[in-house]
Every structure is written in structure tokens, then in C-alpha cells.
Amino acid sequence: MSVLPYAVAAWLFGIGLYGIATSRNFIHLVGCLGVCQSATYVLLLGLGYRWGGIAPIFYDHPPGTPAVDPVMQALVLTDIVVGATLTALLLVLTIQAHKRGGSLDPEKLRPMRAGGTSGRGQGASRVSDREQSTS
Amino acid sequence: MTAFPAALLPLPVAIPLVICAAMLATAHLLPARLPDILATLSALTVAVLCGVIAVRAADGPLVYWFGGWEPRDGLHLGIGFSVDEASGWVAAFIGLLYALTFVFAWGFFDRTHGHFHILMLLFLAAMVGFCFTRDMFNLFVWFEVMSVAAFALTAYHLAESGLAGAINFTVVNSLAGFLMLGGIGLIYAQTGTLDFEGIAAAVARGGRDPVVAGAFCLVAGALMIKGAIVPFQFWLADAHAVAPSPVSVIFSGAMVSLGLFGLAKVSAVVFGASDQVQHALPALLIGLGCFTALLGGWMALLQRHLKRMLAFSTISHAGIMLTGLGALSVDGTGGMLVYVVGHGLVKGALFMVAGILLATQASIDEIALRGLGRGIWPAGIAMALAGLLLCGLPLGLLDQGTRLIQGALAQQGHGIALVAGVIGAALTGAAVLRAAGRIFLGLGPDPGDEAGAPSEDEREKANRPLWLMLGPCCALLALDMGVPAGLIEHALPRAASAFMHRPVVDAVSEGPGWLPWASVAAALAGAGYGLLRNHLPALLVLPVRATQSAPTRALEALHSGLIGDYAAWLAVGVAMIAAVLAMA
Amino acid sequence: MSPRVRIALLALAALVLLPGAAEVIAGLPPFGSTIAQYGERINAITPEARHVANMVSAINFDLRGLDTLGEEFMLLAAITGTVVLLRGRRGEGNTGHAMRRPGRAVIPRSEAVILACRIAGPLTALFGLYVVLHATVTPGGGFQGGVILASGTLLIYLGEGYAGWRQAIHSHWLDALEGGGALLFALCGLVPMLTGAAFMQNILPLGIFRDLFSGGLMLVENLGVALAVTGGFTQLFLEFMEETRAADEAEEPGEESA
Amino acid sequence: MTVILPLLFLFTAISGTAVVLVRDPARQVFAIAVNGLVLAILFDGLQAPDVALSELAVGSAAVPLLFLVALMAVRTQSPEEKP
């Protein structure tokens, strides 16, 4: 038991990374990234726990009762906000990429590539888009 | 109550934050030009404030405790800023770079209710906070604010390749954030504090500890991802190449080198007392640095998309900075700090030239632009000059930084790093000079291997006058060349020692004077070869072509643009760091 | 790189990292044995120093308030980015009214759903407000409450339909809410400096321990966060929903050329 | 607690793995929501009610919602725009 939380954290990061490396769908990939992030939650809260400690809220218990580490919890709170913002941004990027590339597959939706079809084939339509939006 | 100079410390972070919150709250009421004006002014204010702070910090670091939570009984309760002279000047440089970028981007983004400026100001505040903080988790917070602002800015154009590049950038840098947070959790659990000095003291007490090494591995990995060090460099070419040019100026000029700045601070201050880490650092940093410098330079030479070329050149220069860091001496780190500023100025100017070409000639492709730059020859002069500075023309800040790094490397007997740095700089200089010659002189009708490199049509808003874009570009170059060398020679030993928390050294050594010239000569030769290939005897051209093509294709294939590959390389990189640490 | 090579690389890296990870885990204090000195100290002194019961809120808004300031602006950056990226294609002009998507069936909403939403909506809002207000005494705070409040506005979408939702919520107000909240928080840092105190120093009366209005400046900061998060997350939902462009009003084909 | 906590950790590992292994995004959304819920319960078990409340609001409600909307957005545009 004494190492289980840390092992779980390592496992979560590893499996998330595996998911990112093998994902064929950007939305799925964003989910995997979330798993990687949950590894940090588990690690931090695991490190801040103490057997028998109460939650660091001295409402029902008087101050001085042994409690768990509030700093780790504050760090994880910030981390959760980071997670939400990253997820939102990545999903937006995914939606927009799908709109333009017509696919969610990283293999089909590559950045600028030598001799690749991405970009060149659709270059004309994109330019006209931009002209519409600037006019 | 905090005395006067230290009481300034929160302001360079708070002012941009307040301005951007106010701009967002009134987004729909603001007249069109107001965001430009406000943003430029606040960036200038930040630069001036940081300059004042840096001057005042010359006698010793200024310390500020937020919320008045000063340490009690040796325990740090709140968050502190601690600014030494070097950090202050780096922050001042960043503020100035932003101010000039805002001028460069004047009117670039009319239609967005100042959203561009909001993101840029947040980016600025985060960078200054990153330079100033002395708290591990606060460092992470600014690291993430920087990342999030950068993610949004990258995809501003909404072109398809921009989006895929932005997704790769976001995923890789998010993973960097998670690694860093994991490392922070480990070090906090082991040392019981988040303050740099507190951790350093606890690490010094603890002796050899696998947890400390593990924490360093994760944090260093994260900062190296930000700093685009091989094998973490893949995201950079994708992201820089597609970001709008004002954003690229900041990315290459400040963000990447700030990752290495953070690495320098963390390894010298926080983990300075861990023998295991300090023993592992030279091999790790110099090895990776050499490799990065060479790979980045080589890739830069093989590009035709100007921004992508400059992105690879940034990778190469990041490698050179890393070798300076790897010397683990005051000279090396001091040289790296000067290099950060000098490189930021020159690279920023180069990205502005790229932006000028995009705006006036509606293309960014070196080959398509051949000869089209004649009408805007002043930009050509700026580009050629910047190219020469980039490869080591003995003039200005960048050169001074280079010579300091070379001096430190020579002193410690790292001959290979010295050679790798010179070759890397020469290659990137050759790439820029070749592009300048082709675009502005119309040379080089017969492209070599670069013809096979990826490229794409792109355009940026064209209604800005040339002088408005060229002015900031020239200002950056003038600044690089105009800072008196004596001033830095005088201040650097003190500033760099304070930065590393080491006793003051008397003077810093510089490398041999002929090395920069060798680099310039090599760059000119490389550029000349690229441009005048068809005039050269076949005896010279054929063997080069035969040996060059295969590795080039292999390297280009390695930069596959697939996020899955990048994730795998990331794991490999972290494993490499861990392995070096384990052997130390 | 083929997927197989990629997995081989990953496995190789894992093989190298595994012993290192094992060593690190072995070196850590066993799970649940002890907590860091920093947290212990905060638990010991903060109830008395700041008169608040919730240590996490005390850390977030007072001891390490700067982190939360950074976090709030990170949220602001993300939401501004989302807005820019999503509106990039649609154009700024279209944000005032509901967009229609031609050719999608309108699913009629049952009376029960509308009723349920009209009841649940105010309840959610109440719960969100409760969580916001009790930041310093019980679990929760501006962030959690703000997210709940923002989710509550989604019930308007469920109950009143997309057009009704868009009528009730204006993007400009949300910008003002979000920016205003963040501004309030940032000013909480700067205003104490005017009095000669440190940035974000808690100079307001601290109130009574375990009381709703305890914590002084923390309450104002909490309010700022709540405003910013409510505005920000609602904006986020709004922009995302706009992407699906539900067809609730009469269909006018061809209005939007995709 | 000594029995429940290890179980919760194991559940977290399993539900995280499920998120990765469910490759169809439409079904993955549910895995994500479940994962968020399991995490929230775990956090509560670790005496972190603040974090649990956040995770409940963000991880098991807001984020899955964003995923759902993203899926819907991708679906609505695919028939006509897919080349």
C-alpha cells in the first residue's frame, strides 16, 4: 500500500503517453492527455496525504487537529484549472482543424510537409476564405 | 513594509495584467487604435521598470514577499520574488522586445477587439513573472500561463497547417507542464518547501537522494522541451513556422531562450547543492547542446520556408546556449545570459524581415521570392546584417555572448562543444545569407536540396507601411550592436555570480578572437555555395550533392509532424536524462 | 515513423525509466506517513492569523494568492484564445444572434423537460452562490462555484432552447464579467500597495473565525474569481455551442455559407 | 479507510486505462466522465473536498460536456465538407 499511489500515478502517465503515441483521432488524443494530467493529481494528493488526517478545514474540528497537507490541495486546484483550459483550447483547435482538413486523424492532418498534400491542394480555397473575411 | 526599490517588483507583472483585464472588460467599447497604444505603452513601462529594478539590484538581489508573508523561523510561508541583476536585465529586454513587436504589429489585428493584445500582454506578464519568481510552483504557474497564451497565439491564422502545428505544440508543451508539476511535487514532498533557497538548503543537507534526482529529471525535461533541445525540438518548427510573424518574434526571441534561462536558474540555484545533479550536468548539457546545435543548423540550411528556416536556426542557437550552460562556470552561464539577449534581438529582427516579406510580397518561400525583394532593399540589408551577426560577426551583444561561451568551453577543455557551436552558428548564418542573397539579389536560380523542403502559401495583412515594420527591426539590430561591450564586461562577472549564487569572480574569459571570423567565413562559403552552385566546377558540386541528399531526407522524415512520434521522442528524451543522472 | 517503431521506442524509454522510477518511489516517504513541514505549519498558524477555517482557500487567496492570480489569467488567456479561434471563421459580426444550421430537424422539447429545467436552474444557481459565498468556511470557493453557476446557465439552453439561451446571455456582458472579475482580483493586489502594504496583503478586517464573512480581502478576491470564472466558463460553453449551431428557430436555408 | 483507499486508487488506474483504450471518441466521452467521477471520489477519500468539488464540476461535468459538443460540431460538419 505504501507505494501504490505513486505506482498508479506513474502508470497513468505512462498509459496516457502510450495513448497519445498511438492515437488516430485528435479528440481521443485530448482525452489521453487528460489521463496524463490525472497522474499529476494522484501523485500530488498522494504525497500530501496522512493516515488519520482530517480535511484541512477546521469547521467541525478545532484548529490543531492533525490534517492532511493543504498546500498540495491548493496546487492540485490550480492544476485542475490548467487541465480545463488545455482541454478547451485543444478541442477548439481540433474542431477548427477538422473544419479545414476534413479529418481528425493525425496521420492525415499533418503540419506543413514536403510534397505533402496538406495545404497545397486547398491553398486556393483558403485564400478565398481569407479574402472573404477581410472584406 | 518593503523599501522603495524592492516594492517595485510586483509592478512589471501586475501592470500588464491589469491592462489586459481592463481591455477585455471593455472590449467592445474600445476605439480601434487604443489597444495598440495601450499595449505598446505598457510593454515600455515594463521594460523601464525592469531596467530600474536591474540597476538597483546591482548591489544584491532584491527580494519581495507577496501578501507580506515573510519567512518565519526559517520557513517560507508565502511566495517571493527575488531579482538579481541578470534576471532584471533579461526581463527588461523582454519588455522592450514586446514594445517593438507591438509597433511592428501596429494595425495587424484590427478586427479582433484587442484580443491579440490581451494575449500578448498576458504572455509578457508571465515571462516577467517567470524571470522574477523564487518559488517552484509559482514558476510552474507562469510557465503554464506562458504556454496557454502561446497556444492560442500560434493558431491565430487558422490555416490548416497552422492548426496541426498548434495542436502538436499544445500537446507537447502540456506534457512538459505535467512533467514539471510532477517534479515539483516530488521535490516538495522531499524538502517540505517550495522556495528556491529553502529547497537548495534541504537538498544540500540531504546528500545523494534519488527523489531529488528524479525531480530534477522531470523539471529539466520540461524546461528543455520549452527550450527546444533535441530530442524535444520537434514542436518548435511546426509552431514557429505557422505562427503570425509578430508572435514568432516573441517565440524565438524570448520564449525558447526563457526555457533555458529557467533551466540555468533551477540547476544553479535549486539543485546547485546536489552533487549527483552537478556531476551529471556537463555531460548531459554539452552532449545534448552539441547535437542540437548541429542538427538545428543543418536543418536550417535545408529549408526554403523562411520562418521554418529561422525556427531551425533558433533550435541550433538554443543548443549553443545549452553548451554554455554546460560549462557550469560563471563565464559560461554569464555568456549564455548575454547570448539570450543578443540572440533574441537578432532573431526578432529576422522574423520581422520575414513578416515584411509576407506582408509586402505575399510569400514566405525563398525560392518563389527570388529577386522579388529588390524593391524593398533596406529590408535586405537588415536581413544580411542579421545573418552575419547570427553566424558570429564580431560586433555587438550576440558576439560577446558567443565569445564568453567559447571562452568558458575552451577553459574547461570541451573542444567538441566549441567546434559544434561554431559549425551550428555558421550553418544558420549560411542559411539566412543564402536566403537574403536569393530574395534581395536574385542570385541562385538553381536551388539545391532546399527545393525539396516543405513550403506553403501564406499571406499576412498588407496595408502597413514599410517603415513602420522596418523601424522596429532596425531598432533591434541597432540595440544588439549598440550596447557598449565595456559595460557588459564590467557588470557581467558580478551579475552572473549573483545569478548563480556563487562568490564573485574577478573577470570572465573570452574565447580566441579568430573563432568568430572562422564562423563568418564558413557561413559565407556555405551561402556562396548555395547561391552560385551552377557556376562552380562539377568536381566540387557533385560529391556534396551525393552525400547531402540522403541524410537530408532522413532528417526531414524524422520531423514527421506526427504527434505520436513526438510523444515517443519525448519519452526517449526523458529516459536519456534519467540515464545520465543515474550514471553520475 | 511507423507505429511499431514508435511503440518500440516508447518501450525502450520505459525500460530505461522503470528502474529510475522504482528508485524514486522507494526513496519517497511511504504513503500516508507524514506531510510536508510547509503544510503542517500553515495548518498550525493560519486559522489564528487569518480567521478562516478552510486552509485551501487561505492558501489560494492569501498565502499563495499570486498563484491564483496567475491561474485566473491563464483561464482568461484560454478563453480569449478560444473566442478568437472559434470566431475566426464565423466572423465577429455574427455573435449577436443565434446561428442557424439549415437542414437539421428540430427536436420538440417536452413540457416536463422545460419544467424540470425551470426548477433546477434556480436551484443550481442557488447552490453555486452558496459554494461561492462559503469559500472561507467550507469546501468550495469562487472557482468551484463559478463553474457550477456557468453550468446552471446551460439549463437555460436545455429548458428554453438555444434561441432563448442566446437571448438571455450576451457575449459582451460575459467579456465584461470575465475581464471585470480578473481586474477586481488584480486590483486586490495593487490597492494594498497604495496604503504601503505588500502586494495582496490582507489589510481588511479579518472577521470572526468560522463566520461567513471571515478572511478580509480573501472575500473580495473570491468574488473576483467567481465573476471571472462564471463569465469565462459561460463564454466557453456559448462559443462551443455556437459550433454545433442548433436549429431552433424557423429554418432559413442558405443564410450561412459554410 | 485502509481498505477503501487502495481500492479507489486501483479504480482510478482502471478508469484512466479505459479512457485510453476506448478508441471511439463517442464512447470515450463516457469513460472520461466516469474517470472524472472516480477521481472526485478518490479526492474526497484523500480528505480533499475542495479538490473533489472542483473535479466533480470540471472533470465529470464541464469537460465531458465540451467533448460532447466538440463531437457534435465535428459530426454536423462532416457530411458536406468531407472531401
Tab-separated table of C-alpha atoms in Angstrom, chain B residues 37-366:
chain	number	residue	atom	x	y	z
B	37	ILE	CA	-1.313	52.254	-27.927
B	38	LEU	CA	-2.091	50.737	-24.528
B	39	ALA	CA	-0.169	47.572	-25.243
B	40	THR	CA	2.903	49.380	-26.529
B	41	LEU	CA	2.906	51.754	-23.597
B	42	SER	CA	2.520	49.028	-21.007
B	43	ALA	CA	5.299	46.961	-22.579
B	44	LEU	CA	7.535	50.022	-22.492
B	45	THR	CA	6.602	50.638	-18.869
B	46	VAL	CA	7.513	47.059	-18.036
B	47	ALA	CA	10.862	47.479	-19.791
B	48	VAL	CA	11.645	50.690	-17.913
B	49	LEU	CA	10.572	49.268	-14.553
B	50	CYS	CA	12.634	46.136	-15.062
B	51	GLY	CA	15.580	48.306	-16.069
B	52	VAL	CA	15.275	50.321	-12.866
B	53	ILE	CA	14.973	47.123	-10.856
B	54	ALA	CA	18.033	45.683	-12.572
B	55	VAL	CA	20.100	48.780	-11.828
B	56	ARG	CA	19.031	48.722	-8.199
B	57	ALA	CA	19.733	45.006	-7.929
B	58	ALA	CA	23.389	45.502	-8.771
B	59	ASP	CA	24.353	45.563	-5.094
B	60	GLY	CA	22.480	42.437	-4.253
B	61	PRO	CA	19.272	40.666	-5.199
B	62	LEU	CA	16.027	42.466	-4.353
B	63	VAL	CA	13.530	40.317	-2.517
B	64	TYR	CA	9.784	40.833	-2.223
B	65	TRP	CA	7.298	38.772	-0.257
B	66	PHE	CA	3.746	38.740	-1.573
B	67	GLY	CA	0.971	39.338	0.895
B	68	GLY	CA	3.580	40.398	3.438
B	69	TRP	CA	4.253	36.736	4.260
B	70	GLU	CA	7.891	36.988	5.128
B	71	PRO	CA	9.705	33.817	6.161
B	72	ARG	CA	9.253	32.946	9.800
B	73	ASP	CA	11.715	30.801	11.713
B	74	GLY	CA	13.480	29.922	8.503
B	75	LEU	CA	10.304	28.605	6.903
B	76	HIS	CA	8.984	30.267	3.760
B	77	LEU	CA	5.250	30.770	4.059
B	78	GLY	CA	4.344	32.821	1.014
B	79	ILE	CA	5.581	33.421	-2.489
B	80	GLY	CA	8.627	35.567	-3.045
B	81	PHE	CA	10.167	37.349	-5.975
B	82	SER	CA	13.905	37.572	-5.934
B	83	VAL	CA	15.530	39.582	-8.671
B	84	ASP	CA	19.225	39.660	-9.311
B	85	GLU	CA	20.803	41.990	-11.821
B	86	ALA	CA	20.876	39.478	-14.659
B	87	SER	CA	17.228	38.433	-14.280
B	88	GLY	CA	16.231	42.089	-14.182
B	89	TRP	CA	18.022	42.870	-17.427
B	90	VAL	CA	16.622	39.816	-19.160
B	91	ALA	CA	13.121	40.925	-18.130
B	92	ALA	CA	13.831	44.460	-19.334
B	93	PHE	CA	14.966	43.053	-22.671
B	94	ILE	CA	11.746	41.055	-22.926
B	95	GLY	CA	9.656	44.158	-22.234
B	96	LEU	CA	11.492	46.053	-24.948
B	97	LEU	CA	11.121	43.211	-27.417
B	98	TYR	CA	7.374	43.253	-26.789
B	99	ALA	CA	7.154	47.024	-27.194
B	100	LEU	CA	8.919	46.842	-30.545
B	101	THR	CA	6.800	43.878	-31.587
B	102	PHE	CA	3.652	45.825	-30.792
B	103	VAL	CA	4.941	48.630	-33.010
B	104	PHE	CA	5.758	46.104	-35.709
B	105	ALA	CA	2.262	44.621	-35.440
B	106	TRP	CA	0.556	48.030	-35.435
B	107	GLY	CA	-2.798	47.616	-37.095
B	108	PHE	CA	-2.043	43.982	-37.887
B	109	PHE	CA	-5.014	42.677	-35.951
B	110	ASP	CA	-7.739	45.294	-36.206
B	111	ARG	CA	-10.720	43.092	-36.264
B	112	THR	CA	-10.343	41.292	-33.020
B	113	HIS	CA	-11.253	43.822	-30.334
B	114	GLY	CA	-7.776	43.813	-28.921
B	115	HIS	CA	-7.806	40.076	-28.246
B	116	PHE	CA	-4.353	39.764	-29.777
B	117	HIS	CA	-3.037	42.425	-27.434
B	118	ILE	CA	-4.697	40.802	-24.439
B	119	LEU	CA	-2.982	37.519	-25.155
B	120	MET	CA	0.351	39.176	-25.844
B	121	LEU	CA	0.235	41.198	-22.622
B	122	LEU	CA	-0.567	38.059	-20.639
B	123	PHE	CA	2.341	36.393	-22.354
B	124	LEU	CA	4.556	39.304	-21.315
B	125	ALA	CA	3.409	39.287	-17.695
B	126	ALA	CA	4.004	35.540	-17.486
B	127	MET	CA	7.523	35.876	-18.857
B	128	VAL	CA	8.435	38.589	-16.374
B	129	GLY	CA	6.956	36.540	-13.534
B	130	PHE	CA	8.946	33.540	-14.751
B	131	CYS	CA	12.169	35.583	-14.573
B	132	PHE	CA	11.462	37.041	-11.145
B	133	THR	CA	9.973	34.281	-9.061
B	134	ARG	CA	11.779	32.308	-6.409
B	135	ASP	CA	9.044	29.767	-5.821
B	136	MET	CA	8.891	26.454	-7.648
B	137	PHE	CA	5.135	26.291	-8.046
B	138	ASN	CA	4.887	29.939	-8.986
B	139	LEU	CA	7.455	29.184	-11.680
B	140	PHE	CA	5.125	26.465	-12.931
B	141	VAL	CA	2.136	28.819	-12.923
B	142	TRP	CA	3.943	31.375	-15.088
B	143	PHE	CA	5.253	28.572	-17.264
B	144	GLU	CA	1.670	27.468	-17.885
B	145	VAL	CA	0.310	30.981	-18.440
B	146	MET	CA	3.064	31.433	-20.991
B	147	SER	CA	2.134	28.157	-22.649
B	148	VAL	CA	-1.598	28.818	-22.773
B	149	ALA	CA	-1.146	32.289	-24.256
B	150	ALA	CA	1.312	30.844	-26.754
B	151	PHE	CA	-1.058	28.055	-27.782
B	152	ALA	CA	-3.798	30.490	-28.632
B	153	LEU	CA	-1.478	32.862	-30.454
B	154	THR	CA	0.049	30.148	-32.640
B	155	ALA	CA	-3.151	29.256	-34.407
B	156	TYR	CA	-4.190	32.845	-34.943
B	157	HIS	CA	-4.138	32.450	-38.711
B	158	LEU	CA	-6.409	29.426	-38.693
B	159	ALA	CA	-4.735	27.867	-41.673
B	160	GLU	CA	-4.836	24.113	-41.709
B	161	SER	CA	-1.124	23.588	-41.220
B	162	GLY	CA	-1.222	26.213	-38.525
B	163	LEU	CA	-3.785	24.206	-36.646
B	164	ALA	CA	-1.972	20.898	-36.842
B	165	GLY	CA	1.232	22.654	-35.788
B	166	ALA	CA	-0.615	24.333	-32.943
B	167	ILE	CA	-2.060	21.012	-31.759
B	168	ASN	CA	1.392	19.422	-31.720
B	169	PHE	CA	2.763	22.418	-29.885
B	170	THR	CA	-0.047	22.337	-27.340
B	171	VAL	CA	0.164	18.631	-26.626
B	172	VAL	CA	3.945	18.535	-26.286
B	173	ASN	CA	4.099	21.623	-24.104
B	174	SER	CA	1.201	20.429	-21.950
B	175	LEU	CA	3.134	17.241	-21.323
B	176	ALA	CA	6.060	19.452	-20.362
B	177	GLY	CA	3.827	21.163	-17.823
B	178	PHE	CA	2.743	17.830	-16.321
B	179	LEU	CA	6.346	16.649	-16.057
B	180	MET	CA	7.293	19.864	-14.339
B	181	LEU	CA	4.437	19.627	-11.882
B	182	GLY	CA	5.344	16.029	-11.106
B	183	GLY	CA	8.904	17.111	-10.424
B	184	ILE	CA	7.702	19.934	-8.200
B	185	GLY	CA	5.506	17.512	-6.250
B	186	LEU	CA	8.468	15.201	-5.658
B	187	ILE	CA	10.822	17.929	-4.538
B	188	TYR	CA	8.172	19.460	-2.308
B	189	ALA	CA	7.410	16.172	-0.627
B	190	GLN	CA	11.090	15.566	-0.017
B	191	THR	CA	12.142	19.022	1.149
B	192	GLY	CA	8.914	20.380	2.636
B	193	THR	CA	9.115	23.759	0.942
B	194	LEU	CA	8.616	25.379	-2.449
B	195	ASP	CA	11.036	28.249	-2.091
B	196	PHE	CA	14.204	28.062	-4.222
B	197	GLU	CA	16.523	28.778	-1.307
B	198	GLY	CA	14.626	26.544	1.061
B	199	ILE	CA	14.831	23.649	-1.377
B	200	ALA	CA	18.504	24.329	-2.030
B	201	ALA	CA	19.263	24.214	1.681
B	202	ALA	CA	17.302	20.999	2.162
B	203	VAL	CA	18.960	19.401	-0.870
B	204	ALA	CA	22.375	20.333	0.498
B	205	ARG	CA	21.504	18.640	3.801
B	206	GLY	CA	20.096	15.534	2.173
B	207	GLY	CA	23.085	14.131	0.307
B	208	ARG	CA	22.560	11.755	-2.600
B	209	ASP	CA	18.848	11.213	-2.979
B	210	PRO	CA	17.086	9.503	-5.880
B	211	VAL	CA	13.980	11.638	-5.314
B	212	VAL	CA	15.933	14.846	-5.843
B	213	ALA	CA	17.489	13.425	-8.986
B	214	GLY	CA	14.069	12.304	-10.194
B	215	ALA	CA	12.611	15.732	-9.548
B	216	PHE	CA	15.454	17.340	-11.451
B	217	CYS	CA	14.983	14.928	-14.324
B	218	LEU	CA	11.326	15.890	-14.678
B	219	VAL	CA	11.809	19.638	-14.254
B	220	ALA	CA	14.823	19.737	-16.564
B	221	GLY	CA	12.945	17.694	-19.147
B	222	ALA	CA	10.080	20.187	-19.035
B	223	LEU	CA	12.356	23.186	-19.415
B	224	MET	CA	14.260	21.527	-22.234
B	225	ILE	CA	11.003	20.912	-24.044
B	226	LYS	CA	10.325	24.628	-23.782
B	227	GLY	CA	13.890	25.303	-24.875
B	228	ALA	CA	13.553	23.057	-27.928
B	229	ILE	CA	16.534	20.824	-27.187
B	230	VAL	CA	16.968	17.623	-29.202
B	231	PRO	CA	15.061	15.260	-28.914
B	232	PHE	CA	12.301	17.580	-27.699
B	233	GLN	CA	12.703	20.096	-30.525
B	234	PHE	CA	10.075	18.803	-32.942
B	235	TRP	CA	7.210	21.044	-31.890
B	236	LEU	CA	9.165	24.216	-32.500
B	237	ALA	CA	9.484	24.035	-36.258
B	238	ASP	CA	5.780	23.227	-36.597
B	239	ALA	CA	4.681	26.024	-34.290
B	240	HIS	CA	7.078	28.803	-35.239
B	241	ALA	CA	6.704	28.248	-38.901
B	242	VAL	CA	2.978	28.848	-38.817
B	243	ALA	CA	2.511	31.428	-36.080
B	244	PRO	CA	1.875	35.005	-37.258
B	245	SER	CA	5.187	36.783	-37.642
B	246	PRO	CA	4.827	39.130	-34.628
B	247	VAL	CA	4.165	36.057	-32.499
B	248	SER	CA	7.149	34.258	-33.991
B	249	VAL	CA	9.320	37.209	-32.984
B	250	ILE	CA	8.365	36.590	-29.367
B	251	PHE	CA	8.526	32.805	-29.599
B	252	SER	CA	12.021	32.692	-30.976
B	253	GLY	CA	13.296	35.851	-29.364
B	254	ALA	CA	12.126	35.210	-25.839
B	255	MET	CA	10.071	32.090	-25.125
B	256	VAL	CA	12.537	29.411	-26.190
B	257	SER	CA	15.527	31.031	-24.556
B	258	LEU	CA	13.458	31.634	-21.446
B	259	GLY	CA	13.103	27.866	-21.093
B	260	LEU	CA	16.884	27.637	-20.967
B	261	PHE	CA	17.053	30.652	-18.675
B	262	GLY	CA	14.776	28.749	-16.297
B	263	LEU	CA	16.953	25.669	-16.620
B	264	ALA	CA	20.016	27.754	-15.779
B	265	LYS	CA	18.342	29.192	-12.714
B	266	VAL	CA	16.910	25.911	-11.480
B	267	SER	CA	20.105	23.935	-11.968
B	268	ALA	CA	22.337	26.584	-10.428
B	269	VAL	CA	20.144	27.744	-7.571
B	270	VAL	CA	17.720	24.980	-6.639
B	271	PHE	CA	19.798	21.910	-7.425
B	272	GLY	CA	23.155	23.626	-7.025
B	273	ALA	CA	23.953	21.614	-3.915
B	274	SER	CA	23.105	18.190	-5.300
B	275	ASP	CA	26.379	16.548	-6.288
B	276	GLN	CA	24.621	13.953	-8.364
B	277	VAL	CA	22.906	16.602	-10.484
B	278	GLN	CA	26.001	18.755	-10.787
B	279	HIS	CA	28.093	15.775	-11.882
B	280	ALA	CA	25.575	14.773	-14.485
B	281	LEU	CA	25.045	18.245	-15.905
B	282	PRO	CA	28.196	18.792	-18.009
B	283	ALA	CA	27.841	15.545	-19.928
B	284	LEU	CA	24.109	15.984	-20.321
B	285	LEU	CA	24.002	19.628	-21.319
B	286	ILE	CA	27.060	19.639	-23.534
B	287	GLY	CA	26.130	16.406	-25.243
B	288	LEU	CA	22.580	17.470	-25.998
B	289	GLY	CA	23.707	21.021	-26.773
B	290	CYS	CA	26.241	19.942	-29.418
B	291	PHE	CA	23.762	17.644	-31.029
B	292	THR	CA	21.066	20.323	-31.021
B	293	ALA	CA	23.380	22.984	-32.463
B	294	LEU	CA	24.422	20.752	-35.349
B	295	LEU	CA	21.007	19.333	-36.129
B	296	GLY	CA	19.308	22.710	-35.997
B	297	GLY	CA	21.923	24.307	-38.214
B	298	TRP	CA	21.816	21.513	-40.740
B	299	MET	CA	18.027	21.571	-40.913
B	300	ALA	CA	18.008	25.368	-41.228
B	301	LEU	CA	20.264	25.179	-44.261
B	302	LEU	CA	17.860	22.809	-45.954
B	303	GLN	CA	14.709	24.894	-45.646
B	304	ARG	CA	13.005	27.101	-48.167
B	305	HIS	CA	10.132	28.299	-45.973
B	306	LEU	CA	11.764	31.285	-44.297
B	307	LYS	CA	10.010	31.053	-40.943
B	308	ARG	CA	10.712	27.343	-40.733
B	309	MET	CA	14.339	28.064	-41.551
B	310	LEU	CA	14.524	30.623	-38.780
B	311	ALA	CA	12.809	28.188	-36.410
B	312	PHE	CA	15.519	25.593	-37.012
B	313	SER	CA	18.122	28.267	-36.596
B	314	THR	CA	16.589	29.015	-33.201
B	315	ILE	CA	16.971	25.336	-32.313
B	316	SER	CA	20.629	25.497	-33.277
B	317	HIS	CA	21.242	28.572	-31.160
B	318	ALA	CA	19.375	27.041	-28.230
B	319	GLY	CA	21.901	24.211	-28.471
B	320	ILE	CA	24.762	26.696	-28.304
B	321	MET	CA	23.220	28.314	-25.227
B	322	LEU	CA	22.930	24.893	-23.636
B	323	THR	CA	26.625	24.193	-24.150
B	324	GLY	CA	27.403	27.485	-22.413
B	325	LEU	CA	25.250	26.354	-19.544
B	326	GLY	CA	27.015	23.005	-19.522
B	327	ALA	CA	30.334	24.634	-18.684
B	328	LEU	CA	28.812	25.127	-15.203
B	329	SER	CA	31.016	28.143	-14.682
B	330	VAL	CA	30.230	31.782	-14.110
B	331	ASP	CA	31.698	32.644	-17.525
B	332	GLY	CA	29.622	30.057	-19.300
B	333	THR	CA	26.351	31.000	-17.654
B	334	GLY	CA	27.116	34.708	-17.987
B	335	GLY	CA	27.875	34.188	-21.649
B	336	MET	CA	24.630	32.303	-22.051
B	337	LEU	CA	22.668	35.165	-20.457
B	338	VAL	CA	24.258	37.693	-22.822
B	339	TYR	CA	23.631	35.281	-25.658
B	340	VAL	CA	19.936	35.036	-24.743
B	341	VAL	CA	19.555	38.794	-25.130
B	342	GLY	CA	21.704	39.115	-28.233
B	343	HIS	CA	20.091	36.169	-29.947
B	344	GLY	CA	16.631	37.471	-29.080
B	345	LEU	CA	17.405	40.816	-30.661
B	346	VAL	CA	18.871	39.385	-33.859
B	347	LYS	CA	16.336	36.608	-34.275
B	348	GLY	CA	13.491	39.012	-33.556
B	349	ALA	CA	14.801	41.276	-36.325
B	350	LEU	CA	14.984	38.328	-38.710
B	351	PHE	CA	11.408	37.285	-38.025
B	352	MET	CA	10.358	40.873	-38.624
B	353	VAL	CA	12.069	40.745	-42.026
B	354	ALA	CA	10.148	37.553	-42.717
B	355	GLY	CA	6.964	39.371	-41.701
B	356	ILE	CA	7.829	42.251	-44.029
B	357	LEU	CA	8.246	39.821	-46.904
B	358	LEU	CA	4.943	38.177	-46.051
B	359	ALA	CA	3.160	41.499	-45.946
B	360	THR	CA	4.701	43.169	-48.999
B	361	GLN	CA	5.479	40.240	-51.305
B	362	ALA	CA	2.746	37.883	-50.115
B	363	SER	CA	5.063	34.923	-49.827
B	364	ILE	CA	7.478	33.335	-47.416
B	365	ASP	CA	9.078	30.879	-49.795
B	366	GLU	CA	12.722	31.576	-50.514
